[in-house]
Tab-separated table of C-alpha atoms in Angstrom:
chain	number	residue	atom	x	y	z
C	1	ARG	CA	9.064	17.268	4.196
C	2	THR	CA	8.639	15.525	7.468
C	3	ARG	CA	6.087	12.780	7.733
C	4	GLY	CA	3.114	13.284	9.991
C	5	PRO	CA	2.211	10.762	12.676
C	6	ALA	CA	1.180	7.428	11.209
C	7	VAL	CA	-2.518	6.681	11.361
C	8	GLN	CA	-2.844	3.683	13.641
C	9	HIS	CA	-5.900	1.483	13.305
C	10	ARG	CA	-5.679	-2.207	13.986
C	11	ASP	CA	-7.975	-3.239	11.185
C	12	TYR	CA	-6.125	-2.288	8.022
C	13	LEU	CA	-3.836	-4.495	5.972
C	14	SER	CA	-2.361	-2.049	3.494
C	15	ARG	CA	-3.065	1.491	2.489
C	16	SER	CA	-2.251	3.695	-0.439
C	17	ARG	CA	-0.172	6.776	0.305
C	18	ARG	CA	-1.940	8.763	-2.412
C	19	TRP	CA	-4.416	11.298	-1.139
C	20	GLY	CA	-7.088	13.613	-2.541
C	21	GLU	CA	-6.442	15.989	-5.414
C	22	MET	CA	-3.069	17.279	-4.260
C	23	THR	CA	-0.993	14.161	-4.880
C	24	GLU	CA	1.038	12.462	-7.568
C	25	PRO	CA	-0.870	10.189	-9.971
C	26	LEU	CA	0.891	6.946	-9.045
C	27	LEU	CA	1.892	5.228	-5.785
C	28	ALA	CA	3.744	8.282	-4.555
C	29	SER	CA	2.875	11.321	-2.531
C	30	SER	CA	4.846	14.532	-2.456
C	31	VAL	CA	3.348	15.190	0.966
C	32	VAL	CA	4.614	12.086	2.732
C	33	GLY	CA	7.414	10.552	0.745
C	34	GLY	CA	8.255	12.015	-2.635
C	35	ASP	CA	8.570	10.038	-5.820
C	36	PRO	CA	9.000	6.260	-5.831
C	37	VAL	CA	12.566	5.046	-5.405
C	38	ALA	CA	12.221	2.604	-8.280
C	39	PRO	CA	13.672	4.049	-11.513
C	40	PRO	CA	11.313	5.148	-14.306
C	41	LEU	CA	10.922	3.053	-17.418
C	42	GLU	CA	13.512	3.838	-20.059
C	43	PRO	CA	12.935	3.153	-23.778
C	44	LEU	CA	15.165	0.483	-25.253
C	45	ALA	CA	17.800	1.693	-27.691
C	46	ALA	CA	17.314	0.921	-31.349
C	47	GLU	CA	19.278	-1.992	-32.740
C	48	GLY	CA	21.498	0.256	-34.822
C	49	GLU	CA	22.191	2.557	-31.879
C	50	ALA	CA	23.112	-0.364	-29.654
C	51	ALA	CA	25.428	-1.802	-32.270
C	52	GLY	CA	27.124	1.537	-32.861
C	53	ALA	CA	27.646	2.106	-29.149
C	54	ALA	CA	29.492	-1.179	-28.576
C	55	VAL	CA	33.227	-0.620	-28.109
C	56	ALA	CA	35.822	-3.298	-27.442
C	57	PRO	CA	37.529	-2.808	-24.052
C	58	ALA	CA	41.196	-1.910	-23.892
C	59	PRO	CA	43.552	-4.770	-22.894
C	60	ALA	CA	44.276	-3.188	-19.500
C	61	ALA	CA	40.574	-2.849	-18.759
C	62	ALA	CA	40.000	-6.462	-19.761
C	63	GLU	CA	42.688	-7.641	-17.346
C	64	ALA	CA	41.189	-5.578	-14.509
C	65	THR	CA	37.785	-7.072	-15.191
C	66	ALA	CA	39.217	-10.594	-15.079
C	67	ASP	CA	40.747	-9.968	-11.654
C	68	ALA	CA	37.604	-8.312	-10.197
C	69	PRO	CA	35.180	-10.372	-8.080
C	70	PRO	CA	32.021	-11.541	-9.869
C	71	ALA	CA	29.188	-9.005	-9.941
C	72	TYR	CA	26.336	-9.486	-7.516
C	73	SER	CA	23.453	-11.422	-9.052
C	74	PHE	CA	20.186	-11.600	-7.160
C	75	LYS	CA	18.886	-13.931	-9.861
C	76	ALA	CA	21.438	-16.640	-9.085
C	77	PHE	CA	20.886	-16.206	-5.344
C	78	ALA	CA	17.074	-16.389	-5.567
C	79	MET	CA	17.067	-19.327	-7.965
C	80	GLU	CA	18.907	-21.381	-5.345
C	81	LEU	CA	16.054	-20.590	-2.936
C	82	GLY	CA	13.427	-21.825	-5.407
C	83	LEU	CA	12.065	-18.340	-6.176
C	84	GLY	CA	12.144	-18.615	-9.950
C	85	ARG	CA	8.797	-16.935	-10.538
C	86	PHE	CA	9.719	-13.935	-8.400
C	87	VAL	CA	12.928	-13.560	-10.410
C	88	ALA	CA	11.013	-13.863	-13.694
C	89	ALA	CA	8.562	-11.160	-12.570
C	90	LEU	CA	11.398	-8.791	-11.613
C	91	GLU	CA	13.018	-9.381	-15.005
C	92	ALA	CA	9.749	-8.776	-16.843
C	93	ALA	CA	9.288	-5.479	-14.961
C	94	ASP	CA	12.891	-4.404	-15.685
C	95	LEU	CA	13.567	-4.154	-11.941
C	96	LEU	CA	16.217	-6.855	-11.577
C	97	GLY	CA	19.335	-5.475	-13.254
C	98	ASN	CA	18.210	-1.854	-13.070
C	99	TYR	CA	17.296	-1.782	-9.393
C	100	VAL	CA	17.643	-4.881	-7.193
C	101	ASP	CA	21.159	-5.738	-8.404
C	102	THR	CA	22.431	-2.146	-8.408
C	103	CYS	CA	20.712	-0.418	-5.467
C	104	GLU	CA	23.343	1.073	-3.135
C	105	SER	CA	21.054	0.865	-0.106
C	106	PRO	CA	20.266	-2.443	1.639
C	107	LEU	CA	16.821	-3.753	0.751
C	108	THR	CA	14.165	-5.831	2.432
C	109	LEU	CA	12.517	-8.109	-0.136
C	110	PHE	CA	9.216	-9.857	0.523
C	111	ALA	CA	9.397	-12.597	-2.084
C	112	PRO	CA	6.204	-14.539	-2.873
C	113	SER	CA	6.752	-18.257	-3.255
C	114	ASP	CA	6.324	-19.983	-6.603
C	115	GLU	CA	3.090	-21.467	-5.258
C	116	ALA	CA	1.781	-17.951	-4.550
C	117	PHE	CA	2.514	-16.851	-8.126
C	118	SER	CA	0.825	-19.992	-9.441
C	119	ARG	CA	-2.284	-19.167	-7.419
C	120	LEU	CA	-2.274	-15.606	-8.765
C	121	GLY	CA	-2.234	-16.767	-12.375
C	122	ASP	CA	-1.093	-14.467	-15.159
C	123	LEU	CA	0.911	-11.397	-14.239
C	124	PRO	CA	-0.429	-7.965	-15.253
C	125	ILE	CA	0.135	-7.261	-18.945
C	126	ASP	CA	0.613	-3.531	-18.381
C	127	LEU	CA	4.294	-2.999	-17.569
C	128	GLN	CA	3.666	-0.058	-15.224
C	129	VAL	CA	1.074	-2.043	-13.248
C	130	LEU	CA	3.530	-4.938	-12.953
C	131	ARG	CA	6.254	-2.596	-11.692
C	132	GLU	CA	3.943	-1.076	-9.090
C	133	LEU	CA	2.833	-4.533	-7.966
C	134	LEU	CA	6.411	-5.686	-7.418
C	135	CYS	CA	7.453	-2.422	-5.746
C	136	VAL	CA	5.017	-3.045	-2.874
C	137	HIS	CA	7.223	-6.053	-2.042
C	138	ILE	CA	10.396	-3.967	-1.542
C	139	THR	CA	11.414	-1.596	1.247
C	140	LEU	CA	14.604	0.363	1.802
C	141	GLY	CA	16.782	-0.798	4.671
C	142	SER	CA	17.333	-4.245	6.128
C	143	LEU	CA	14.413	-5.283	8.364
C	144	SER	CA	14.826	-8.580	10.165
C	145	HIS	CA	11.987	-10.611	11.642
C	146	ALA	CA	12.813	-9.249	15.099
C	147	GLU	CA	12.747	-5.663	13.816
C	148	LEU	CA	9.410	-6.232	12.077
C	149	LEU	CA	7.982	-7.463	15.376
C	150	ASN	CA	8.789	-4.080	16.906
C	151	THR	CA	7.037	-1.971	14.291
C	152	ARG	CA	3.407	-1.439	13.381
C	153	SER	CA	3.821	-0.532	9.733
C	154	ILE	CA	6.369	-0.300	6.940
C	155	THR	CA	6.433	1.847	3.808
C	156	THR	CA	7.543	0.350	0.515
C	157	ILE	CA	9.556	2.044	-2.242
C	158	SER	CA	6.246	2.749	-4.006
C	159	GLN	CA	5.001	4.626	-0.895
C	160	GLN	CA	2.317	2.065	-0.067
C	161	THR	CA	2.141	1.244	3.635
C	162	HIS	CA	1.718	-2.292	5.006
C	163	HIS	CA	0.404	-3.022	8.477
C	164	VAL	CA	2.591	-5.451	10.477
C	165	VAL	CA	0.918	-7.715	13.035
C	166	LEU	CA	1.520	-11.031	14.746
C	167	ALA	CA	-1.483	-13.167	13.802
C	168	ASP	CA	-3.415	-14.387	16.821
C	169	ASP	CA	-4.296	-17.765	15.328
C	170	GLY	CA	-2.315	-20.021	17.650
C	171	GLN	CA	0.626	-20.260	15.241
C	172	LYS	CA	1.898	-16.707	15.876
C	173	VAL	CA	2.827	-16.100	12.240
C	174	LEU	CA	3.964	-12.581	11.368
C	175	GLN	CA	1.698	-10.905	8.825
C	176	VAL	CA	2.876	-8.008	6.651
C	177	GLY	CA	0.106	-6.408	4.671
C	178	SER	CA	-2.033	-9.120	3.112
C	179	ALA	CA	0.713	-11.793	3.272
C	180	SER	CA	2.167	-14.046	5.971
C	181	LEU	CA	5.873	-14.799	6.340
C	182	GLU	CA	6.799	-18.421	5.589
C	183	ARG	CA	10.588	-18.145	5.793
C	184	THR	CA	12.440	-15.258	7.395
C	185	ASP	CA	15.843	-13.616	7.701
C	186	VAL	CA	17.516	-14.936	4.546
C	187	GLN	CA	20.553	-12.649	4.370
C	188	LEU	CA	21.492	-11.287	0.950
C	189	PRO	CA	25.206	-11.483	0.017
C	190	ASP	CA	27.616	-8.624	0.827
C	191	GLY	CA	25.259	-6.950	3.286
C	192	ARG	CA	22.754	-6.065	0.577
C	193	GLY	CA	19.775	-6.664	2.812
C	194	VAL	CA	17.416	-9.427	3.830
C	195	LEU	CA	14.750	-11.548	2.151
C	196	HIS	CA	11.546	-12.993	3.601
C	197	VAL	CA	9.489	-15.585	1.708
C	198	ILE	CA	5.737	-14.854	1.883
C	199	ASP	CA	2.691	-16.987	1.123
C	200	SER	CA	0.899	-14.645	-1.305
C	201	VAL	CA	1.436	-11.825	-3.769
C	202	MET	CA	0.689	-8.656	-1.808
C	203	CYS	CA	-2.216	-6.501	-2.910
C	204	CYS	CA	-1.242	-3.274	-4.682
C	205	ILE	CA	-3.639	-0.314	-4.325
C	206	ARG	CA	-3.597	2.052	-7.339
C	207	LEU	CA	-5.515	5.313	-7.686
C	208	LEU	CA	-7.046	5.410	-11.164
C	209	GLN	CA	-9.388	8.404	-10.904
C	210	ASN	CA	-9.037	11.241	-8.458
C	211	CYS	CA	-11.705	13.489	-7.008
C	212	ARG	CA	-11.464	17.232	-7.441
C	213	TYR	CA	-9.955	19.438	-4.761
C	214	GLU	CA	-13.167	21.173	-3.633
C	215	GLN	CA	-16.141	19.124	-2.424
C	216	VAL	CA	-19.550	19.890	-0.911
C	217	TRP	CA	-20.500	18.508	2.500
C	218	ASN	CA	-23.490	16.154	2.529
C	219	LYS	CA	-23.032	15.554	-1.202
C	220	THR	CA	-21.453	12.675	-3.053
C	221	VAL	CA	-17.774	13.105	-3.881
C	222	ARG	CA	-17.217	14.191	-7.479
C	223	PRO	CA	-15.820	12.784	-9.577
C	224	SER	CA	-16.137	9.510	-7.726
C	225	PRO	CA	-12.732	7.914	-7.002
C	226	LYS	CA	-11.660	4.770	-8.833
C	227	VAL	CA	-9.100	2.455	-7.261
C	228	GLY	CA	-7.419	-0.431	-9.061
C	229	LEU	CA	-6.237	-3.568	-7.274
C	230	ALA	CA	-3.468	-5.894	-8.398
C	231	GLY	CA	-2.122	-8.949	-6.645
C	232	GLU	CA	-4.016	-11.315	-4.362
C	233	TRP	CA	-6.849	-10.722	-1.920
C	234	ARG	CA	-9.352	-12.948	-0.146
C	235	LYS	CA	-12.691	-12.641	-1.867
C	236	SER	CA	-14.685	-13.871	1.113
C	237	GLN	CA	-13.014	-11.599	3.677
C	238	ASP	CA	-11.363	-8.512	2.251
C	239	GLU	CA	-12.874	-5.045	1.860
C	240	LEU	CA	-11.575	-1.736	0.536
C	241	HIS	CA	-12.287	1.253	2.782
C	242	ALA	CA	-12.124	4.982	2.053
C	243	ILE	CA	-11.225	7.018	5.142
C	244	LEU	CA	-11.243	10.790	5.655
C	245	ILE	CA	-7.887	12.114	6.940
C	246	HIS	CA	-7.034	15.625	8.160
C	247	CYS	CA	-4.100	17.061	6.190
C	248	ASP	CA	-2.248	18.667	9.110
C	249	THR	CA	-2.899	16.355	12.048
C	250	TRP	CA	-3.228	13.089	10.083
C	251	GLN	CA	-6.152	12.204	12.310
C	252	PRO	CA	-8.706	9.850	10.705
C	253	ARG	CA	-12.469	10.366	10.817
C	254	PHE	CA	-13.694	6.800	10.486
C	255	GLN	CA	-17.342	7.879	10.519
C	256	GLY	CA	-16.866	10.820	8.170
C	257	LEU	CA	-17.899	9.086	4.944
C	258	ARG	CA	-20.863	7.063	3.755
C	259	GLY	CA	-20.581	4.458	1.020
C	260	SER	CA	-16.933	4.051	1.974
C	261	VAL	CA	-16.780	0.234	2.245
C	262	VAL	CA	-16.723	-2.061	-0.789
C	263	PRO	CA	-16.479	-5.867	-0.292
C	264	LEU	CA	-14.100	-7.593	-2.697
C	265	GLY	CA	-15.987	-10.892	-2.786
C	266	GLY	CA	-17.900	-12.750	-5.453
C	267	GLY	CA	-17.093	-13.861	-8.937
C	268	GLY	CA	-15.077	-16.870	-10.042
C	269	SER	CA	-16.364	-20.341	-9.246
C	270	THR	CA	-18.184	-19.269	-6.069
C	271	GLY	CA	-21.281	-18.159	-7.935
C	272	GLU	CA	-21.572	-15.226	-5.550
C	273	LYS	CA	-22.435	-11.890	-7.110
C	274	THR	CA	-19.758	-9.230	-6.957
C	275	HIS	CA	-20.489	-5.869	-5.393
C	276	LYS	CA	-21.844	-3.403	-7.928
C	277	SER	CA	-18.932	-1.066	-7.185
C	278	PHE	CA	-16.275	-3.734	-7.767
C	279	GLN	CA	-15.722	-5.051	-11.271
C	280	ASP	CA	-12.619	-6.449	-13.009
C	281	GLY	CA	-10.249	-5.477	-10.214
C	282	THR	CA	-11.494	-1.882	-10.057
C	283	VAL	CA	-13.353	-0.341	-7.117
C	284	HIS	CA	-15.563	2.610	-8.071
C	285	PHE	CA	-16.777	4.602	-5.055
C	286	THR	CA	-19.926	5.898	-6.773
C	287	GLU	CA	-21.851	6.458	-3.522
C	288	LEU	CA	-19.076	8.072	-1.484
C	289	LEU	CA	-20.581	10.932	0.514
C	290	ILE	CA	-19.100	13.279	3.137
C	291	LEU	CA	-21.468	13.067	6.095
C	292	GLU	CA	-20.614	15.952	8.366
C	293	LYS	CA	-18.728	19.223	8.253
C	294	PRO	CA	-15.815	19.012	10.714
C	295	PRO	CA	-16.057	21.356	13.717
C	296	GLU	CA	-13.007	23.369	12.676
C	297	MET	CA	-14.948	24.558	9.621
C	298	SER	CA	-18.035	25.482	11.571
C	299	LYS	CA	-18.872	29.142	12.257
C	300	LYS	CA	-20.156	28.189	15.683
C	301	LYS	CA	-17.971	28.294	18.764
C	302	ARG	CA	-15.687	25.276	18.915
C	303	LYS	CA	-16.291	22.788	21.663
C	304	LYS	CA	-13.620	21.799	24.103
C	305	PRO	CA	-12.147	18.314	23.575
C	306	GLU	CA	-13.757	17.046	26.781
C	307	ASP	CA	-17.169	18.239	25.539
C	308	ASN	CA	-16.717	16.275	22.327
C	309	LEU	CA	-16.020	13.108	24.287
C	310	ALA	CA	-19.012	13.698	26.529
C	311	ASP	CA	-21.588	14.097	23.760
C	312	GLY	CA	-20.164	11.215	21.670
C	313	SER	CA	-20.023	13.340	18.533
C	314	MET	CA	-17.832	12.585	15.550
C	315	SER	CA	-15.346	15.299	16.464
C	316	GLN	CA	-13.459	13.454	19.182
C	317	GLN	CA	-10.135	14.928	18.084
C	318	PRO	CA	-8.545	18.070	19.558
C	319	ALA	CA	-9.796	21.300	18.048
C	320	LEU	CA	-7.511	22.822	15.437
C	321	ASP	CA	-5.662	26.029	16.153
C	322	GLY	CA	-5.611	28.982	13.808
C	323	ASN	CA	-2.480	27.820	12.022
C	324	GLN	CA	-3.933	24.505	10.842
C	325	SER	CA	-5.880	24.105	7.632
C	326	SER	CA	-9.349	22.684	7.163
C	327	ASN	CA	-8.251	20.478	4.265
C	328	TYR	CA	-8.956	16.748	4.177
C	329	ARG	CA	-7.812	13.843	2.068
C	330	ILE	CA	-9.053	10.342	1.382
C	331	MET	CA	-7.011	7.288	2.359
C	332	PHE	CA	-7.758	3.909	0.791
C	333	SER	CA	-7.127	0.883	3.008
C	334	LEU	CA	-7.503	-2.867	2.593
C	335	TYR	CA	-9.277	-4.565	5.511
C	336	ARG	CA	-9.759	-8.236	6.316
C	337	ARG	CA	-12.832	-9.551	8.095
C	338	PHE	CA	-12.496	-12.753	10.092
C	339	GLU	CA	-15.370	-15.067	10.916
C	340	PRO	CA	-15.743	-15.397	14.702
C	341	ALA	CA	-15.728	-18.708	16.471
C	342	ASP	CA	-18.516	-20.087	18.697
C	343	GLY	CA	-21.157	-17.781	17.283
C	344	ALA	CA	-19.503	-14.592	18.476
C	345	ALA	CA	-20.149	-11.276	16.760
C	346	PRO	CA	-18.250	-10.673	13.475
C	347	ALA	CA	-14.969	-8.802	13.807
C	348	VAL	CA	-12.641	-6.980	11.477
C	349	ASP	CA	-8.971	-7.683	12.118
C	350	PRO	CA	-5.710	-7.180	10.215
């Protein structure tokens, strides 16, 4: 299926491509991108099966192998760059030999530095969580620094979208999702893509509990969505937002939900209390409520777009025609709030 227009809002860092009740359970959406490109986990063969399957190569095959060029090894290449922890994580997730080394398409790899992995601490124990975390660092196609400058967002092989922005902090560092690029345009051998070294492990947004398909306006969403986070985020600045999105037009209604913002701060050595809806890396939107019935579902006569703009109502999007549905989904986005300088009003920026 074709992808609808990307929702553009300058404040988000990353967003999950999983929506509402009609989507796949993991970081994939049949509506926007299909299943993840990364291969599923395969059970390891039993020791007896592996031993029985081993066959000595014929002499001719052995000679051909000796004359062939050495197989591509991302591990050897990355180790020379000092990215040992990234390599170890890919190996632990079974993504190195089964995907990165063998993928026929060029890849763009956002490789966290060893210092970033040290700051993160222990990797997720759950193998599927670890795979999803690493997949948000990989995109199909070779995207150079110059090409990233000309785009607003990229979609990873796990169908999570990262916002791309040039940080306005005086240093003009390119930021992709929740990470900043430290070293760029490291070309992989044999045209296999490009690698960028980043300063943190990107945050992975995982839908743990979905809401049902039908909901009641002016009532809390049931069951309340649960979203798991893996990777690194800034406790003093980052927030997770739930945003209402129209299924056909992909237009957001930023004021359509109440209880849609959960700060990710607190805990650790800061002594600050964590938000009641955020515990152990899980955000539980227990107070999420749909505020207003969209105009396309109203029995009253629809207003013209210019009337909507004049009265300042929530429905500042074009009215839907008869062929468009009245279905909505929920998008989960990671936002970062920056403290203003010189006593200015607080602002939320990528």
